[in-house]
Coordinates of C-alpha atoms in Angstrom, one line a residue:
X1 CA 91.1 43.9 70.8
X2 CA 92.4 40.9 71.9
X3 CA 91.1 37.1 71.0
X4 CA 88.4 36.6 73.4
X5 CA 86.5 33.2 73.8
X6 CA 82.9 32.2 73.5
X7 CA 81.2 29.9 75.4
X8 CA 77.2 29.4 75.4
X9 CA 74.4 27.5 72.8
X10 CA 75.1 27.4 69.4
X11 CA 73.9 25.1 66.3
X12 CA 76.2 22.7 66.6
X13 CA 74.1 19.5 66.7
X14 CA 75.6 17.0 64.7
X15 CA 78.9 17.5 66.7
X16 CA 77.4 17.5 70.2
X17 CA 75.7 14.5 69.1
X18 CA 79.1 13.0 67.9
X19 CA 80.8 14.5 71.2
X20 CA 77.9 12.2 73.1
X21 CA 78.4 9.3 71.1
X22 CA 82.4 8.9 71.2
X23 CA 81.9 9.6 75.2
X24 CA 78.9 7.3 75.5
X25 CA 81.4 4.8 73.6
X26 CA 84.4 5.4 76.3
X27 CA 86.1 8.1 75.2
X28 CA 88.3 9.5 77.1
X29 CA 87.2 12.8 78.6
X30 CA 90.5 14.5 78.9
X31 CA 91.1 13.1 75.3
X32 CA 88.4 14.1 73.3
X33 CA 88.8 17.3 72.1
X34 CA 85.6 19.7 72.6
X35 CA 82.8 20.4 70.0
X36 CA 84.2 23.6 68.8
X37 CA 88.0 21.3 67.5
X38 CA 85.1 18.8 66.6
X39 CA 83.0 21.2 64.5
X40 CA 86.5 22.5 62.5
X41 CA 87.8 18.7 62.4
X42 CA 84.1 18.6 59.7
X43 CA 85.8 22.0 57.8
X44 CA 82.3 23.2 57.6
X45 CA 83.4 26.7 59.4
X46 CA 85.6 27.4 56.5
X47 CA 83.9 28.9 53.3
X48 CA 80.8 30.7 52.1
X49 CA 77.8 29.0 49.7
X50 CA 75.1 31.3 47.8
X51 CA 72.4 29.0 46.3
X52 CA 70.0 30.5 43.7
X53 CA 66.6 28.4 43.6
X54 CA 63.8 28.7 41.7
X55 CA 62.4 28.6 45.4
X56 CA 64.0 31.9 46.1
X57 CA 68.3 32.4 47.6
X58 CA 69.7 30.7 50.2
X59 CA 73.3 31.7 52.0
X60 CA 75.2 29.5 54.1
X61 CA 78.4 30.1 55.9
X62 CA 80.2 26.9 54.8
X63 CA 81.8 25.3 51.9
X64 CA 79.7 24.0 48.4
X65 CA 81.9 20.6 49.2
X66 CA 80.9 20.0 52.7
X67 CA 77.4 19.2 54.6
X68 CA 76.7 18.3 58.3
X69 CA 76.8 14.3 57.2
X70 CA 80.1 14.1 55.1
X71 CA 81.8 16.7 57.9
X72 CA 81.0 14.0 60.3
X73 CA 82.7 11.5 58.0
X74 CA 85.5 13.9 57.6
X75 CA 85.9 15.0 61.4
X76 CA 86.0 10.9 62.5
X77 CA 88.8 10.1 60.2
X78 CA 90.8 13.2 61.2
X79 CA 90.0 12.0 64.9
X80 CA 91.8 8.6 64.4
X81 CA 88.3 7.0 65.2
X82 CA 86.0 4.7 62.7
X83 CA 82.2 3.8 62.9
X84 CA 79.4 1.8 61.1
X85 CA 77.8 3.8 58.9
X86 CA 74.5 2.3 57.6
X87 CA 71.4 4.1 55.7
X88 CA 68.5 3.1 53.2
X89 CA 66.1 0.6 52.8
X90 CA 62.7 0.4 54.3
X91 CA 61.3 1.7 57.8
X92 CA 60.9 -1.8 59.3
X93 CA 64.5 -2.6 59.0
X94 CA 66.0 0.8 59.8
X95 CA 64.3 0.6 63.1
X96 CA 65.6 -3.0 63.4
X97 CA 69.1 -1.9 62.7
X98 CA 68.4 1.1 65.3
X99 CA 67.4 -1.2 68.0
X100 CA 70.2 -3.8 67.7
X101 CA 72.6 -1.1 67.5
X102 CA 71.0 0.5 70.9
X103 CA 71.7 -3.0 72.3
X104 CA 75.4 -2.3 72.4
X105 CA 75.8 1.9 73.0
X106 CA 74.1 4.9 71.9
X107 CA 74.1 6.3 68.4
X108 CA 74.2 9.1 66.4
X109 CA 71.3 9.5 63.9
X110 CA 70.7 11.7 61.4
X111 CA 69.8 14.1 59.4
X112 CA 66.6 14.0 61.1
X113 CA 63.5 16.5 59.9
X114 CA 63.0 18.9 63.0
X115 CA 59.8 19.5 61.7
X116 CA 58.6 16.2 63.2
X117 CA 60.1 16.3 66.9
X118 CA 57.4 17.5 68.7
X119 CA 58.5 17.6 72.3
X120 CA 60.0 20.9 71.1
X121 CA 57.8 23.6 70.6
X122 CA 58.6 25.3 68.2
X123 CA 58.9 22.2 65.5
X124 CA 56.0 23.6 63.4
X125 CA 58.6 26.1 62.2
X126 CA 61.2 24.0 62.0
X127 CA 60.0 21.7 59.4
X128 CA 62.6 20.5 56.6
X129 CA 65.5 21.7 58.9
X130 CA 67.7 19.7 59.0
X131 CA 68.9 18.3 63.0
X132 CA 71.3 15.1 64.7
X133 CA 70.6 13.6 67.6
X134 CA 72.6 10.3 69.9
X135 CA 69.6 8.0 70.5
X136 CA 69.5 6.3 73.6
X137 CA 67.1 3.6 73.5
X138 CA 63.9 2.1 71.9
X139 CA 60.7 1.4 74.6
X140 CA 57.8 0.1 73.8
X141 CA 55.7 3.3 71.8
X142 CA 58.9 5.2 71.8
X143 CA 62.6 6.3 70.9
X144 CA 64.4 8.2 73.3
X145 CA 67.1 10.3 72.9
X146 CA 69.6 13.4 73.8
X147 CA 68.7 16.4 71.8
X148 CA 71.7 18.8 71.6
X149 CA 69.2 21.2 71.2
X150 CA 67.9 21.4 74.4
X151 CA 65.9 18.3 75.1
X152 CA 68.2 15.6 77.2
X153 CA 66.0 12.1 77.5
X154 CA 63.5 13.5 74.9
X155 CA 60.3 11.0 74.1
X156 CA 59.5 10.9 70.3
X157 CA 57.0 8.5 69.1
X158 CA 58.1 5.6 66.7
X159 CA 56.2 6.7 64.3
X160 CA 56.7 10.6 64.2
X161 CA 60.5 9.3 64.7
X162 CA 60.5 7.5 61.5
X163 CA 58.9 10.6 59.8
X164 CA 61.8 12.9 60.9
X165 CA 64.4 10.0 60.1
X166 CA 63.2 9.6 56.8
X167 CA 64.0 13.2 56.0
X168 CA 62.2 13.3 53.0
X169 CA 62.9 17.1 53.2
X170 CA 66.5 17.4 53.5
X171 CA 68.1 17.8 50.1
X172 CA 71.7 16.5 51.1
X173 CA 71.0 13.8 52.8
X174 CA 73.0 10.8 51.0
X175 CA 69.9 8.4 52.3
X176 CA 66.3 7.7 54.3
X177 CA 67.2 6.5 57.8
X178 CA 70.8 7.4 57.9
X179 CA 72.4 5.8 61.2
X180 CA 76.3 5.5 63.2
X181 CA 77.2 2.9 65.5
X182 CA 80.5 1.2 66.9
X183 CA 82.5 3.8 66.9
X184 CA 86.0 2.5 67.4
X185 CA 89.6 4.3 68.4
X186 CA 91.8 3.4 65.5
X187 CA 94.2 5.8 66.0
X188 CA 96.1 7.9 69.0
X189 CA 96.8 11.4 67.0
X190 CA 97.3 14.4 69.0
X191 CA 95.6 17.7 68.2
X192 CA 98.2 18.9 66.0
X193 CA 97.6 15.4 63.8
X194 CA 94.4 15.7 63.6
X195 CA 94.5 19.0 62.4
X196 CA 97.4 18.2 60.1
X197 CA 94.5 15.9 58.7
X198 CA 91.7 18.7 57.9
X199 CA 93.9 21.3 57.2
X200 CA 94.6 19.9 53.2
X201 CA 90.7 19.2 53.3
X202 CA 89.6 23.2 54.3
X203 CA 92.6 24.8 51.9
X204 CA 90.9 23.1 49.0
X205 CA 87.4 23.7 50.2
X206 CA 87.9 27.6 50.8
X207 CA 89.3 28.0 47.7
X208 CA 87.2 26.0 45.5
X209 CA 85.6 28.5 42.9
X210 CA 81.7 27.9 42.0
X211 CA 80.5 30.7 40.2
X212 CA 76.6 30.1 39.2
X213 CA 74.3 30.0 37.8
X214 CA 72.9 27.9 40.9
X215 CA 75.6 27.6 43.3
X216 CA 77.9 30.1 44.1
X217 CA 81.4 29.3 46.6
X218 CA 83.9 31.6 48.4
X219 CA 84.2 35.3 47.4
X220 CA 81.8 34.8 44.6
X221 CA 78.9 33.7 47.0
X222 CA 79.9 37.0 49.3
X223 CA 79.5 39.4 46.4
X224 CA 75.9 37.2 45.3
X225 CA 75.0 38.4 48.9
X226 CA 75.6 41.8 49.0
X227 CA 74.4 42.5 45.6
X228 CA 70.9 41.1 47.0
X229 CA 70.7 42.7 50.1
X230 CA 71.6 46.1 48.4
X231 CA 68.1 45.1 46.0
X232 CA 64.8 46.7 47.5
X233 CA 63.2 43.6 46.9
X234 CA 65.2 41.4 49.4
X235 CA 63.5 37.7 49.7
X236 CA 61.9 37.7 53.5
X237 CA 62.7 34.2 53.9
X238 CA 66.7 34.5 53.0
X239 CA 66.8 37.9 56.1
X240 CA 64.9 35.7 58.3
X241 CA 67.3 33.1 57.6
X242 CA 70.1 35.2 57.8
X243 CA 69.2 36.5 61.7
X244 CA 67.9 33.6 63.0
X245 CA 70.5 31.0 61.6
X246 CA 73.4 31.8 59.6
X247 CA 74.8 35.0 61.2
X248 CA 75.0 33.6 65.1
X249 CA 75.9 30.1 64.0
X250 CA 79.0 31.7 61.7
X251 CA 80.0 34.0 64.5
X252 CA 80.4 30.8 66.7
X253 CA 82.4 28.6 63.9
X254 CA 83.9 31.6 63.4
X255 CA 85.7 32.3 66.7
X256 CA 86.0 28.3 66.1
X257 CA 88.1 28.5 63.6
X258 CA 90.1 31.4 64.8
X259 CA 91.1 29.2 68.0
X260 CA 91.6 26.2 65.7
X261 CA 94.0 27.9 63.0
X262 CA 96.0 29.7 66.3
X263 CA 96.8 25.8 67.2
X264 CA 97.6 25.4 63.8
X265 CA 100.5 27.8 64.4
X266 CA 98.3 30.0 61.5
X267 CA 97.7 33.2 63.3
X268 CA 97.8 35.3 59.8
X269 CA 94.2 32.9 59.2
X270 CA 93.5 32.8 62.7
X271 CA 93.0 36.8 63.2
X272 CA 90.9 36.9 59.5
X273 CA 88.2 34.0 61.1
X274 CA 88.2 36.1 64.4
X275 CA 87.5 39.5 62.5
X276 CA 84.6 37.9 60.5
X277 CA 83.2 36.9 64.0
X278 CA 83.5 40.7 64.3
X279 CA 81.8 41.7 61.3
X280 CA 78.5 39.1 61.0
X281 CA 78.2 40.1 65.2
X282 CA 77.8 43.7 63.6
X283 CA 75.5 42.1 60.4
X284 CA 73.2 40.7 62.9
X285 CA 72.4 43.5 64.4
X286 CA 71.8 45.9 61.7
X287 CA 70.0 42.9 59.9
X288 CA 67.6 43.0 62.8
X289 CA 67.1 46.8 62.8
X290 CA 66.0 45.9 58.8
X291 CA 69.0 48.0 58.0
X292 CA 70.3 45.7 55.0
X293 CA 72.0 48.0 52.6
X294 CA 74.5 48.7 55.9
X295 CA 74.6 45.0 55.9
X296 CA 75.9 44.9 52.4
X297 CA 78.5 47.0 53.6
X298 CA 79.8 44.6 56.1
X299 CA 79.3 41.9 53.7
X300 CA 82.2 43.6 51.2
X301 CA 84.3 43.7 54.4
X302 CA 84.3 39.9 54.3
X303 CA 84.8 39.8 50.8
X304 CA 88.2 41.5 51.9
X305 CA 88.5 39.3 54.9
X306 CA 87.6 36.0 53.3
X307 CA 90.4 36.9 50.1
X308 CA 93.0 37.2 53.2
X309 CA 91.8 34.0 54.7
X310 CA 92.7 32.2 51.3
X311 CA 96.1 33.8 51.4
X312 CA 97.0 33.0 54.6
X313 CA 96.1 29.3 54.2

């Protein structure tokens, strides 16, 4: 079977957002590589995390070194481009900061709590998510903003803004109100620089080796994995998340990355990204026909897969 793109929604909000802000900033269109380049450009595609709580597992199909706010640091470096990063301090002044930056372009803010934007409905069940959004402009009661979600112009009030900005709820988050502005062009880098730039970044993040007793990385978070979906008393939360989140979301990075690695003049790493799209396409649909053991299965397969992934890096 040959490679064959994807196009369509995905969870990619903190690189749509960015993807707004460097165009609402000028970027070039026919410069500025799309969100898919963007999302590898933050290496979060590339590795596997098993986190065991006292709160129950979680799985994630990224790296132990990476989140959605460092990848954004990452992926604007490797893009040749700078910004203002500011964060902290009390609500009064982080909305101050917010509204002089609106003065000049829109900005990307974030992690916000989703469990506070309520123009979407479903926000009740999205609380202590994490989301990004490029705000647009503060008026009067109000923030508005473009949701990469869904919501383009979406009205938040100040207030319930603030509450999701805070993100009291989102362990990573390096600090309350966290906030990017003026981004700049430093650089002129083709693609194959600015993949030259991640690629050190995502060999040493795929093969950095965590191995409990709370946080598990690579092949050892793959093998946490199967051996709880092969235990009858499989956390409700953790297949939920599974379904709902991490299995379409690494089926997108996946095929991602598999483009990405191609340009990279990788295709040994390319084809292992583009079978593991293969394989979590087949987990999600046995996960949702509550056939997990057979899920284990596939999950072993991408113990395999992920082990040639390394070695072709």
């Amino acid at each position: 079977m040959s490679f064959v793109a994807f196009t369509g929604n995905s969870d990619y909000c903190f690189t749509n957002s960015l993807h707004m802000s460097l165009l609402a900033t000028g970027a070039s269109k026919q410069e500025l590589p799309e969100t898919g380049f963007l999302e590898c450009l933050t290496t979060m595609p590339f590795g596997k995390m098993y986190l065991q709580l006292d709160t129950g597992p979680l799985a994630f199909f990224n790296s132990a070194e990476v989140d959605p706010d460092n990848g954004l640091t990452l992926a604007i470096h490797a893009l040749g481009w700078s910004c203002r990063e500011q964060r902290g301090g009390p609500s009064h002044l982080a909305l101050a900061r917010l509204r002089e930056a609106l003065k000049q372009a829109p900005a990307l803010v974030g992690p916000l709590d989703a469990g506070y934007l309520t123009y979407n409905p479903s926000h009740k069940y999205l609380e202590g998510t994490d989301h990004f959004v490029m705000a647009l402009a503060v008026e009067n009661d109000h923030v508005l903003m473009h949701d990469p979600r869904k919501y383009p112009y979406a009205r938040l009030s100040i207030s319930e803004f603030m509450k999701a900005w805070r993100a009291e709820r989102i362990s990573y988050k390096w600090g309350p109100y966290t906030l990017r502005d003026r981004f700049q062009r430093q650089e002129k880098l083709t693609r194959l620089e600015m993949i030259e730039r991640a690629l050190p970044l995502i060999r040493r993040h795929i093969c950095l080796e965590l191995d409990g007793p709370q946080v598990y990385n690579g092949v050892a978070a793959l093998r946490m994995l199967a051996e709880q979906l092969r235990d009858g008393h499989r956390p409700e939360e953790l297949l939920e998340m599974l379904t709902a989140f991490v299995f379409p979301l690494a089926g997108k990075r996946s095929l991602d990355a598999a483009a990405f690695l191609d340009e990279a003049h990788l295709p040994a790493a390319a084809h292992a990204m583009e079978q593991q799209a293969l394989l979590v396409g087949q987990a999600q649909y046995l996960g949702m026909h509550n056939r997990w053991p057979e899920v284990a299965v596939v999950i072993d397969q991408l113990i395999t897969n992920e082990q040639h992934l390394i070695d072709a890096l």
